[in-house]
Amino acid sequence: MGSRVEILNEGGFRSDGRRQYELREVTIDLSQQGQADGAAVITHGLTRVMVSVFGPREAKSRSQTIHDRANINVEVAISPFSAGERRKRSRGDKRILEMAATIKSTFEPVVQTTLYPRSQIDVFVQVLQQDGGLLQGCINATTLALVNAGIPLLDFVCAVSGGVYSTSPMLDLTLLEENDLPNLTVAVMPKTGKSTLVTMETRLHVDRFEEIFKLVCSASHALHQEMKDAVRVRTTSLVTAMGTTQSNVGGDTMMDES
Amino acid sequence: MITFTSFPSSPGGEYDAVRRHRETDNDMDVDFDDDDDFSSNRLRLTLPGDYLTSSQAFMRGHGTYVHEDQVVASVAGTVERVNKLITVRAIRTRYNPEVGDLVVGRITEVQPRRWKVDANSRQDAVLMLSSVNLPGGVQRRKLESDELQMRNFFEEGDLLVAEVQAFFSDGAMSLHTRSLKYGKLRNGQLVIIPPILVRRLKSHFITLPCGVDLILGLNGYIWVSRHIKASDQAGEEGFDAEAVYSNQNDDIDEPTRGAIARVTNIIHVLAAHFVPLTDTILLEAYEWSVEQEEANKGLFQEDVAEALVASLHSRS
């Protein structure tokens, strides 16, 4: 063991100085990105994901149109510079395709697609930095970008990853922890407490599962607050920006009439 | 795709500044003091999943859904109430067409007897061959020869101004250009802004005194072009198909090009600061930017842009 980094030291701290149940610093940027209808950049510690949403718009091909609802098209791209080791992944990479499919199935029950028959909603996920919790970052950023694009959702979707080190559960794993520990990612709709995604790529003892699952669900509420605050600030600032000049216009016409 | 915008953080950048510790996980729904209290003028903001009111007493409108006898918001925006109908208007969204709206669009596809038009809506709009003006008399039957030469009227990529005529059963809109005001666009450039920033006005054809014509499409597409004198436009009694469907730009002199570019830049700046566009605001902004004797591209510097928006706020 000697040279290896301790996952959880005797003082109860993790390798990056966090406690067991502590989430990493979250920052959210909802500013406009180019011509996208909605965009969001979220960072969980050193993981950073940018999502651009286009649509609902005309489906690009006939085969992709669904006559009674919108089609959600998710494309994931992982930047070659995002990880410690520079590595270019092709677009057809199996892991990337799987992640895109996971994101798509997470959002299909949440987005009110039936309001937009024969249209398409494009979600472009760009991973800028990765340090564990990639899927949770992608899902959270996608939620925010969809909200920002004004696409009707039943609720926010908040994803958090969790793992277990011998008997102690942990939240929001870094890459180092993710490589060593059994871990899972859960996406929750906080209002109803329903989860739209539970995924696990490692083996986890069945007795540990319930404990971690509950913990992750409660952690998602903390994240929900952060996301709501970010959206509220953005919406408020847009409404005020529109409102101030609008009232002036009202004043103008009033004066003209008098 | 990474893009660098001129105003990356405003508005809405102040979120990062404050980090609070939450002791309580209080549910911050839209705080209606009373379920029936929609009367006050204060704007109410919602987020997806916020409970608005009971579905027993109110009807749900756009941007809401019913869950367990509650009306719940599904978009982030402002709550509006008309009698018993509750709607939430999303702050940023695609264009929602209504019959009679003026839109600017771009042809994406030529199909049998119809064109598909991109108008920033949730589906491409349809422009039927029967709802355009054809050469040789405004009223006449469509012939097979018209069908064969549809690309002589509109080709893929052409810009046009049209009016929303009707809707199809799936919600797609049908356009028409049966007026001399409508038709193909030339001699200018297109600016795209969020549709919510275009207000309904008495007329969406605006002429600025600097020799620039504007068409404010309600779908957020704005056409900025060289001024065409009213006498030239109405022109002859019937209508000149050569001129209406021409693909050739006229010669535009240097000052007019400058004015068009300046108006375009002003619209970009105002849209970045989320200022709704009206003719008065555009005019004031144009005068301000000429007064400042600012070089045209200087408008994109953040301090100049801020000053422009501030001056609009103060003038009233």
Coordinates of C-alpha atoms in Angstrom, one line a residue:
Chain A
M1 CA 0.0 0.0 0.0
G2 CA 2.8 2.4 1.1
S3 CA 2.9 4.9 -1.7
R4 CA -0.8 4.8 -2.6
V5 CA -3.1 7.6 -1.7
E6 CA -5.4 6.8 1.1
I7 CA -9.1 7.0 0.1
L8 CA -10.3 7.9 3.5
N9 CA -7.7 8.6 6.2
E10 CA -8.0 8.1 9.9
G11 CA -9.2 11.6 10.5
G12 CA -12.1 11.0 8.2
F13 CA -10.9 13.1 5.4
R14 CA -10.7 12.1 1.7
S15 CA -7.7 12.6 -0.6
D16 CA -9.0 16.1 -1.7
G17 CA -9.7 17.2 1.9
R18 CA -13.4 16.6 1.9
R19 CA -15.5 14.7 4.4
Q20 CA -17.4 11.6 3.5
Y21 CA -20.7 13.2 2.7
E22 CA -19.4 16.5 1.3
L23 CA -20.1 17.5 -2.3
R24 CA -17.5 19.3 -4.4
E25 CA -17.8 23.0 -5.2
V26 CA -20.5 23.6 -7.8
T27 CA -20.5 26.5 -10.2
I28 CA -23.2 27.1 -12.8
D29 CA -23.0 29.5 -15.8
L30 CA -26.2 29.9 -17.8
S31 CA -25.1 32.7 -20.2
Q32 CA -25.9 32.5 -23.9
Q33 CA -23.6 30.5 -26.1
G34 CA -23.7 31.4 -29.7
Q35 CA -27.0 30.7 -31.4
A36 CA -28.0 27.9 -29.0
D37 CA -31.5 28.1 -27.6
G38 CA -30.2 27.2 -24.2
A39 CA -26.8 26.5 -22.8
A40 CA -25.2 25.7 -19.4
V41 CA -21.7 25.1 -18.1
I42 CA -21.5 23.3 -14.8
T43 CA -18.4 22.4 -12.8
H44 CA -18.3 19.8 -10.0
G45 CA -14.8 20.4 -8.5
L46 CA -12.5 19.8 -11.5
T47 CA -15.1 18.2 -13.7
R48 CA -16.5 20.7 -16.2
V49 CA -19.2 20.0 -18.7
M50 CA -20.8 22.3 -21.3
V51 CA -24.2 21.6 -22.8
S52 CA -25.9 23.4 -25.7
V53 CA -29.6 22.7 -26.5
F54 CA -31.1 23.5 -29.9
G55 CA -34.8 23.1 -30.5
P56 CA -37.5 22.0 -30.5
R57 CA -36.8 22.4 -34.3
E58 CA -37.5 20.6 -37.5
A59 CA -36.1 17.1 -37.5
K60 CA -33.1 16.8 -39.7
S61 CA -34.2 13.6 -41.4
R62 CA -37.5 11.9 -42.0
S63 CA -36.4 8.8 -40.2
Q64 CA -36.0 10.7 -37.0
T65 CA -39.4 12.3 -36.8
I66 CA -41.9 10.7 -34.4
H67 CA -45.5 11.6 -35.4
D68 CA -46.8 12.2 -31.9
R69 CA -43.9 13.6 -29.9
A70 CA -40.4 15.2 -30.2
N71 CA -37.3 13.2 -30.6
I72 CA -34.5 13.9 -28.2
N73 CA -31.1 13.6 -29.9
V74 CA -28.1 13.6 -27.6
E75 CA -24.5 13.8 -28.8
V76 CA -21.6 13.6 -26.4
A77 CA -18.1 14.7 -27.2
I78 CA -15.2 14.3 -24.9
S79 CA -12.4 16.9 -25.5
P80 CA -9.0 15.2 -26.0
F81 CA -7.5 17.6 -23.4
S82 CA -10.1 16.9 -20.8
A83 CA -8.3 14.1 -19.0
G84 CA -4.8 13.9 -17.5
E85 CA -3.7 11.8 -20.4
R86 CA -4.3 13.3 -23.8
R87 CA -6.5 10.9 -25.8
K88 CA -8.7 11.4 -28.8
R89 CA -11.9 9.5 -28.8
S90 CA -13.7 8.9 -32.1
R91 CA -17.4 9.8 -32.3
G92 CA -18.3 6.1 -32.7
D93 CA -16.6 5.2 -29.4
K94 CA -18.8 2.7 -27.6
R95 CA -18.5 4.3 -24.2
I96 CA -19.5 7.7 -25.6
L97 CA -22.5 6.3 -27.4
E98 CA -23.6 4.5 -24.2
M99 CA -23.4 7.7 -22.3
A100 CA -25.4 9.5 -24.9
A101 CA -28.0 6.8 -24.7
T102 CA -28.1 7.0 -20.9
I103 CA -28.6 10.7 -21.0
K104 CA -31.4 10.4 -23.6
S105 CA -33.3 7.7 -21.6
T106 CA -32.9 9.8 -18.4
F107 CA -34.6 12.8 -20.0
E108 CA -37.2 11.1 -22.1
P109 CA -39.7 10.7 -19.2
V110 CA -39.0 14.2 -17.9
V111 CA -39.2 16.4 -21.0
Q112 CA -42.8 17.0 -22.1
T113 CA -42.1 15.8 -25.6
T114 CA -45.7 15.3 -26.6
L115 CA -46.1 19.1 -26.9
Y116 CA -43.9 19.1 -29.9
P117 CA -44.9 16.4 -32.4
R118 CA -42.6 15.8 -35.3
S119 CA -39.8 18.0 -33.9
Q120 CA -36.4 17.3 -32.6
I121 CA -34.5 18.5 -29.6
D122 CA -30.8 18.5 -30.0
V123 CA -28.6 18.2 -26.9
F124 CA -24.9 18.6 -27.5
V125 CA -22.7 17.7 -24.5
Q126 CA -19.1 18.8 -24.5
V127 CA -16.9 17.5 -21.7
L128 CA -14.2 20.1 -21.0
Q129 CA -12.5 18.7 -18.0
Q130 CA -13.0 15.3 -16.3
D131 CA -12.2 14.3 -12.7
G132 CA -14.8 11.7 -11.9
G133 CA -18.6 12.1 -11.8
L134 CA -18.8 12.6 -15.5
L135 CA -22.3 11.3 -16.0
Q136 CA -23.7 13.4 -13.1
G137 CA -22.1 16.5 -14.6
C138 CA -23.6 15.8 -18.0
I139 CA -27.1 15.2 -16.6
N140 CA -27.0 18.2 -14.4
A141 CA -25.8 20.5 -17.2
T142 CA -28.4 19.0 -19.6
T143 CA -31.2 19.8 -17.1
L144 CA -30.0 23.4 -16.8
A145 CA -29.6 23.9 -20.5
L146 CA -33.1 22.5 -21.2
V147 CA -34.6 24.9 -18.6
N148 CA -32.6 27.7 -20.1
A149 CA -34.0 26.9 -23.5
G150 CA -37.5 27.1 -22.2
I151 CA -38.3 23.5 -22.9
P152 CA -41.1 22.2 -20.6
L153 CA -39.9 19.7 -18.0
L154 CA -41.9 18.0 -15.3
D155 CA -39.1 18.8 -12.8
F156 CA -35.4 19.3 -12.5
V157 CA -33.2 16.2 -12.8
C158 CA -30.4 16.2 -10.3
A159 CA -27.7 13.5 -10.5
V160 CA -25.1 12.6 -7.8
S161 CA -22.6 9.8 -7.7
G162 CA -21.9 7.8 -4.6
G163 CA -19.5 5.0 -3.6
V164 CA -18.5 2.9 -0.6
Y165 CA -15.0 2.5 0.9
S166 CA -15.1 -0.7 3.0
T167 CA -18.1 0.2 5.1
S168 CA -18.2 4.0 4.8
P169 CA -20.3 5.5 2.0
M170 CA -19.1 8.6 0.2
L171 CA -20.6 11.2 -2.2
D172 CA -19.5 12.9 -5.4
L173 CA -16.4 10.8 -6.2
T174 CA -13.3 12.1 -7.8
L175 CA -11.6 10.2 -10.6
L176 CA -9.1 8.7 -8.1
E177 CA -11.9 7.4 -5.8
E178 CA -14.0 6.3 -8.8
N179 CA -11.2 4.0 -10.0
D180 CA -10.9 2.3 -6.6
L181 CA -14.4 2.1 -5.2
P182 CA -17.6 0.5 -6.2
N183 CA -19.8 3.4 -7.3
L184 CA -23.2 4.3 -8.7
T185 CA -24.8 7.4 -10.2
V186 CA -28.4 8.3 -9.5
A187 CA -30.6 10.9 -11.1
V188 CA -33.5 12.1 -9.1
M189 CA -36.5 14.4 -9.7
P190 CA -36.4 16.1 -6.3
K191 CA -40.1 17.3 -6.2
T192 CA -41.5 13.8 -6.3
G193 CA -38.4 11.9 -5.2
K194 CA -38.6 9.6 -8.2
S195 CA -35.4 8.5 -9.8
T196 CA -35.1 8.4 -13.5
L197 CA -31.7 6.8 -13.6
V198 CA -29.7 4.4 -11.5
T199 CA -26.5 3.1 -13.1
M200 CA -23.6 1.1 -11.8
E201 CA -20.5 -0.1 -13.7
T202 CA -18.8 -1.8 -10.8
R203 CA -19.9 -4.5 -8.4
L204 CA -21.5 -3.4 -5.2
H205 CA -22.6 -5.5 -2.2
V206 CA -26.4 -5.6 -2.2
D207 CA -26.5 -4.8 1.5
R208 CA -24.7 -1.5 0.9
F209 CA -26.9 -0.4 -1.9
E210 CA -29.9 0.9 0.0
E211 CA -27.7 3.0 2.3
I212 CA -25.9 4.7 -0.6
F213 CA -29.0 5.1 -2.6
K214 CA -30.8 7.0 0.1
L215 CA -27.7 9.1 0.8
V216 CA -27.4 10.0 -2.8
C217 CA -31.1 10.9 -3.1
S218 CA -30.8 13.3 -0.1
A219 CA -27.7 14.8 -1.6
S220 CA -29.5 15.6 -4.8
H221 CA -31.8 18.0 -2.8
A222 CA -28.8 20.1 -1.9
L223 CA -27.8 20.2 -5.6
H224 CA -31.4 21.0 -6.5
Q225 CA -31.2 24.1 -4.4
E226 CA -28.0 25.2 -6.1
M227 CA -29.5 24.7 -9.6
K228 CA -32.7 26.5 -8.7
D229 CA -30.8 29.4 -7.3
A230 CA -28.8 29.7 -10.5
V231 CA -31.9 29.5 -12.7
R232 CA -33.7 32.0 -10.6
V233 CA -30.9 34.5 -10.7
R234 CA -30.7 34.2 -14.5
T235 CA -34.4 34.5 -15.0
T236 CA -34.7 37.5 -12.6
S237 CA -31.9 39.3 -14.4
L238 CA -33.4 38.7 -17.8
V239 CA -36.9 39.8 -16.6
T240 CA -35.5 43.0 -15.0
A241 CA -33.4 43.8 -18.1
M242 CA -36.6 43.5 -20.2
G243 CA -38.7 45.3 -17.7
T244 CA -36.7 48.5 -17.1
T245 CA -36.7 49.5 -20.8
Q246 CA -40.2 48.3 -21.3
S247 CA -41.6 50.7 -18.7
N248 CA -39.7 53.5 -20.3
V249 CA -41.4 52.7 -23.6
G250 CA -44.7 52.9 -21.8
G251 CA -43.8 56.3 -20.5
D252 CA -42.8 57.5 -24.0
T253 CA -46.1 56.6 -25.6
M254 CA -48.0 58.2 -22.7
M255 CA -46.2 61.4 -23.2
D256 CA -46.8 61.3 -26.9
E257 CA -50.5 61.0 -26.4
S258 CA -50.7 63.8 -23.9
Chain B
M1 CA -18.2 23.6 -30.2
I2 CA -16.8 26.5 -28.1
T3 CA -18.0 29.9 -29.0
F4 CA -16.8 33.2 -27.4
T5 CA -19.6 35.7 -27.1
S6 CA -19.0 39.4 -26.6
F7 CA -20.9 39.5 -23.4
P8 CA -20.2 36.2 -21.7
S9 CA -21.3 36.9 -18.2
S10 CA -24.0 39.5 -18.4
P11 CA -26.8 39.3 -17.6
G12 CA -26.8 36.7 -14.9
G13 CA -23.2 36.5 -13.9
E14 CA -23.7 37.5 -10.3
Y15 CA -24.7 34.0 -9.3
D16 CA -21.1 32.9 -8.5
A17 CA -20.4 35.8 -6.2
V18 CA -22.5 34.6 -3.3
R19 CA -22.1 31.3 -1.6
R20 CA -24.5 30.7 1.3
H21 CA -24.7 27.9 3.7
R22 CA -28.2 26.5 4.0
E23 CA -29.3 25.4 7.4
T24 CA -32.8 24.5 6.3
D25 CA -33.9 22.8 3.2
N26 CA -37.0 25.0 3.0
D27 CA -39.1 24.5 -0.1
M28 CA -38.9 27.7 -2.0
D29 CA -42.0 27.5 -4.1
V30 CA -43.5 30.6 -5.6
D31 CA -44.8 32.1 -2.4
F32 CA -48.4 32.8 -3.0
D33 CA -49.6 34.3 0.3
D34 CA -53.0 33.0 -0.6
D35 CA -54.0 30.6 -3.3
D36 CA -56.3 33.1 -4.9
D37 CA -53.9 36.0 -4.7
F38 CA -53.0 36.7 -8.3
S39 CA -54.2 40.2 -8.3
S40 CA -51.0 42.1 -7.4
N41 CA -49.0 43.4 -10.2
R42 CA -45.7 42.0 -9.0
L43 CA -44.1 39.6 -11.5
R44 CA -44.0 36.1 -10.2
L45 CA -41.1 33.9 -11.4
T46 CA -41.4 30.1 -11.5
L47 CA -39.0 27.2 -12.0
P48 CA -39.9 23.8 -13.4
G49 CA -41.6 21.8 -10.7
D50 CA -42.9 24.7 -8.7
Y51 CA -46.4 24.3 -7.4
L52 CA -48.6 27.3 -8.4
T53 CA -52.1 26.6 -7.1
S54 CA -54.8 24.1 -6.8
S55 CA -56.2 22.6 -10.0
Q56 CA -59.7 22.5 -8.6
A57 CA -60.0 26.3 -8.7
F58 CA -57.9 27.1 -11.7
M59 CA -57.3 25.9 -15.2
R60 CA -53.9 25.0 -16.5
G61 CA -52.5 26.8 -19.5
H62 CA -49.3 26.7 -21.4
G63 CA -46.1 26.1 -19.4
T64 CA -48.0 24.1 -16.7
Y65 CA -49.2 20.6 -15.9
V66 CA -51.4 19.0 -13.3
H67 CA -49.9 16.8 -10.7
E68 CA -51.9 15.5 -7.7
D69 CA -54.5 18.2 -8.0
Q70 CA -51.9 20.9 -8.2
V71 CA -51.0 23.1 -11.1
V72 CA -47.3 22.8 -11.5
A73 CA -45.0 25.0 -13.7
S74 CA -42.9 23.3 -16.3
V75 CA -40.8 26.1 -17.5
A76 CA -38.8 28.9 -15.9
G77 CA -40.5 32.2 -16.5
T78 CA -43.3 34.6 -15.4
V79 CA -46.8 33.6 -14.3
E80 CA -49.7 35.2 -16.0
R81 CA -53.4 34.8 -15.1
V82 CA -56.4 35.5 -17.2
N83 CA -59.5 34.9 -15.0
K84 CA -59.2 31.2 -14.0
L85 CA -56.5 30.4 -16.5
I86 CA -52.9 30.1 -15.3
T87 CA -50.1 30.2 -17.8
V88 CA -46.3 30.5 -17.5
R89 CA -44.5 32.3 -20.2
A90 CA -40.9 31.0 -20.6
I91 CA -38.4 33.8 -20.7
R92 CA -36.4 32.3 -23.5
T93 CA -38.0 30.0 -25.9
R94 CA -38.6 29.4 -29.6
Y95 CA -41.2 31.4 -31.5
N96 CA -44.9 30.5 -30.8
P97 CA -46.7 31.5 -34.0
E98 CA -50.1 33.2 -34.0
V99 CA -52.3 33.8 -37.1
G100 CA -51.6 37.3 -38.5
D101 CA -48.0 37.5 -37.2
L102 CA -45.4 38.9 -39.5
V103 CA -42.4 36.7 -39.8
V104 CA -39.1 36.6 -41.6
G105 CA -37.9 33.2 -42.8
R106 CA -35.5 31.3 -44.9
I107 CA -36.4 28.7 -47.4
T108 CA -34.9 25.3 -46.5
E109 CA -36.6 23.0 -49.0
V110 CA -38.5 23.0 -52.2
Q111 CA -41.2 20.3 -52.3
P112 CA -44.1 19.6 -54.7
R113 CA -46.4 22.7 -54.7
R114 CA -44.8 24.0 -51.4
W115 CA -41.7 25.5 -49.8
K116 CA -40.5 24.7 -46.4
V117 CA -39.4 27.8 -44.5
D118 CA -37.3 28.0 -41.4
A119 CA -38.9 30.6 -39.1
N120 CA -37.3 29.8 -35.7
S121 CA -40.4 27.9 -34.7
R122 CA -40.7 24.3 -33.5
Q123 CA -41.2 23.0 -37.0
D124 CA -40.5 24.4 -40.4
A125 CA -43.3 26.6 -41.7
V126 CA -45.0 25.8 -45.0
L127 CA -45.4 28.2 -47.9
M128 CA -47.9 26.8 -50.4
L129 CA -47.5 27.7 -54.1
S130 CA -51.1 28.9 -54.0
S131 CA -50.3 31.5 -51.3
V132 CA -47.7 33.5 -53.2
N133 CA -48.1 36.1 -55.8
L134 CA -47.3 34.8 -59.2
P135 CA -46.2 36.9 -62.2
G136 CA -48.9 38.1 -64.6
G137 CA -51.8 39.3 -62.5
V138 CA -52.3 38.8 -58.8
Q139 CA -55.4 36.6 -59.2
R140 CA -55.0 33.7 -61.5
R141 CA -55.0 29.9 -61.5
K142 CA -51.8 28.0 -60.7
L143 CA -50.6 26.2 -63.7
E144 CA -48.4 23.2 -64.1
S145 CA -45.7 25.5 -65.5
D146 CA -45.7 27.4 -62.2
E147 CA -45.0 24.2 -60.4
L148 CA -42.1 23.4 -62.6
Q149 CA -40.4 26.7 -62.1
M150 CA -40.9 27.1 -58.4
R151 CA -37.2 27.6 -58.0
N152 CA -37.5 30.7 -60.1
F153 CA -39.6 32.3 -57.3
F154 CA -37.9 31.0 -54.2
E155 CA -34.8 28.8 -53.9
E156 CA -33.2 27.1 -50.9
G157 CA -31.5 29.8 -48.8
D158 CA -33.7 32.7 -50.0
L159 CA -35.0 35.0 -47.3
L160 CA -38.5 36.2 -47.3
V161 CA -41.0 38.1 -45.3
A162 CA -44.5 36.6 -44.9
E163 CA -47.6 36.5 -42.7
V164 CA -48.9 33.5 -40.7
Q165 CA -52.0 32.4 -42.5
A166 CA -53.2 29.2 -40.7
F167 CA -52.1 26.2 -38.8
F168 CA -52.0 22.5 -39.8
S169 CA -53.3 19.9 -37.5
D170 CA -49.8 19.1 -36.1
G171 CA -49.2 22.7 -35.2
A172 CA -47.0 23.6 -38.2
M173 CA -47.8 27.0 -39.6
S174 CA -48.8 28.0 -43.1
L175 CA -47.5 31.3 -44.5
H176 CA -48.6 33.6 -47.2
T177 CA -47.0 36.4 -49.2
R178 CA -50.1 37.7 -51.0
S179 CA -49.3 41.3 -50.5
L180 CA -46.9 43.7 -52.1
K181 CA -45.3 44.2 -48.7
Y182 CA -44.3 40.6 -48.5
G183 CA -41.9 38.5 -50.6
K184 CA -38.3 38.0 -51.2
L185 CA -35.7 40.1 -49.3
R186 CA -32.7 41.8 -50.9
N187 CA -30.3 44.6 -50.2
G188 CA -29.6 44.0 -46.5
Q189 CA -28.7 41.6 -43.8
L190 CA -30.4 39.3 -41.3
V191 CA -30.1 39.6 -37.5
I192 CA -31.4 36.9 -35.2
I193 CA -32.5 37.8 -31.6
P194 CA -34.6 36.0 -29.0
P195 CA -38.3 36.3 -30.2
I196 CA -39.5 37.6 -26.8
L197 CA -37.6 40.8 -27.5
V198 CA -39.7 41.7 -30.5
R199 CA -42.9 43.4 -29.2
R200 CA -46.1 43.5 -31.2
L201 CA -46.2 47.0 -32.8
K202 CA -48.6 48.9 -35.0
S203 CA -46.3 48.3 -37.9
H204 CA -43.4 45.9 -38.1
F205 CA -42.0 47.7 -41.2
I206 CA -39.8 50.5 -39.7
T207 CA -38.0 53.2 -41.6
L208 CA -35.2 54.9 -39.8
P209 CA -34.2 58.4 -40.9
C210 CA -30.6 57.2 -41.7
G211 CA -31.8 55.5 -44.9
V212 CA -32.3 52.1 -43.4
D213 CA -35.5 49.9 -43.5
L214 CA -36.2 47.4 -40.8
I215 CA -38.5 44.4 -40.8
L216 CA -39.1 43.2 -37.3
G217 CA -40.2 39.6 -37.7
L218 CA -42.1 38.4 -34.6
N219 CA -40.1 35.2 -34.8
G220 CA -36.9 37.1 -33.8
Y221 CA -35.5 37.4 -37.3
I222 CA -34.9 41.0 -38.2
W223 CA -34.1 42.2 -41.7
V224 CA -32.0 45.3 -41.9
S225 CA -31.9 46.8 -45.4
R226 CA -31.4 49.8 -47.7
H227 CA -34.4 52.2 -47.7
I228 CA -36.7 51.8 -50.6
K229 CA -38.9 54.8 -51.4
A230 CA -42.6 54.2 -51.0
S231 CA -43.2 55.3 -54.5
D232 CA -40.8 52.7 -55.9
Q233 CA -42.2 50.0 -53.8
A234 CA -45.8 50.4 -54.7
G235 CA -44.6 51.1 -58.2
E236 CA -46.8 50.2 -61.1
E237 CA -50.4 49.2 -60.8
G238 CA -50.0 45.4 -60.9
F239 CA -46.7 44.0 -59.8
D240 CA -43.4 43.4 -61.3
A241 CA -42.4 39.7 -60.9
E242 CA -38.9 40.4 -62.3
A243 CA -38.2 42.8 -59.4
V244 CA -40.0 40.9 -56.7
Y245 CA -38.3 37.6 -57.3
S246 CA -34.9 39.0 -58.3
N247 CA -31.8 37.6 -56.7
Q248 CA -29.7 40.6 -57.6
N249 CA -28.8 43.2 -55.0
D250 CA -28.9 46.9 -56.0
D251 CA -25.8 49.0 -55.7
I252 CA -25.6 50.3 -52.1
D253 CA -23.4 53.4 -51.4
E254 CA -20.9 53.5 -48.6
P255 CA -22.8 55.6 -46.1
T256 CA -25.9 53.3 -46.4
R257 CA -23.7 50.3 -45.9
G258 CA -22.3 51.9 -42.8
A259 CA -25.7 52.8 -41.5
I260 CA -27.0 49.2 -42.0
A261 CA -23.9 47.8 -40.2
R262 CA -24.4 50.2 -37.4
V263 CA -28.1 49.3 -36.9
T264 CA -27.2 45.6 -37.0
N265 CA -24.6 46.1 -34.3
I266 CA -27.0 48.1 -32.2
I267 CA -29.5 45.3 -32.4
H268 CA -26.9 42.7 -31.4
V269 CA -25.8 44.8 -28.5
L270 CA -29.4 45.4 -27.3
A271 CA -30.2 41.7 -27.7
A272 CA -27.2 40.8 -25.6
H273 CA -28.5 43.0 -22.9
F274 CA -32.0 41.7 -23.3
V275 CA -33.6 45.0 -24.2
P276 CA -36.9 44.6 -26.1
L277 CA -36.8 46.3 -29.5
T278 CA -39.2 49.0 -30.6
D279 CA -38.9 51.7 -33.2
T280 CA -38.3 54.5 -30.5
I281 CA -35.6 52.5 -28.8
L282 CA -33.8 51.8 -32.0
L283 CA -34.0 55.4 -33.1
E284 CA -32.7 56.6 -29.7
A285 CA -29.9 54.0 -29.8
Y286 CA -28.9 55.0 -33.3
E287 CA -28.8 58.7 -32.4
W288 CA -26.8 58.0 -29.3
S289 CA -24.2 56.0 -31.2
V290 CA -23.9 58.7 -33.9
E291 CA -23.6 61.4 -31.2
Q292 CA -20.8 59.5 -29.5
E293 CA -19.0 59.5 -32.8
E294 CA -18.0 56.0 -31.8
A295 CA -16.5 53.9 -34.6
N296 CA -19.0 51.3 -35.6
K297 CA -17.2 48.3 -34.2
G298 CA -16.6 50.2 -30.9
L299 CA -20.2 49.3 -30.0
F300 CA -19.0 45.8 -29.2
Q301 CA -16.7 47.0 -26.4
E302 CA -18.4 46.3 -23.2
D303 CA -18.2 49.8 -21.7
V304 CA -19.6 51.4 -24.8
A305 CA -22.4 48.8 -24.9
E306 CA -23.2 49.4 -21.2
A307 CA -23.3 53.1 -21.7
L308 CA -25.7 52.7 -24.6
V309 CA -28.1 50.6 -22.6
A310 CA -27.8 53.0 -19.6
S311 CA -28.6 55.9 -21.8
L312 CA -31.7 54.2 -23.0
H313 CA -32.8 53.6 -19.5
S314 CA -32.3 57.2 -18.5
R315 CA -34.1 58.7 -21.5
S316 CA -37.7 58.6 -20.7

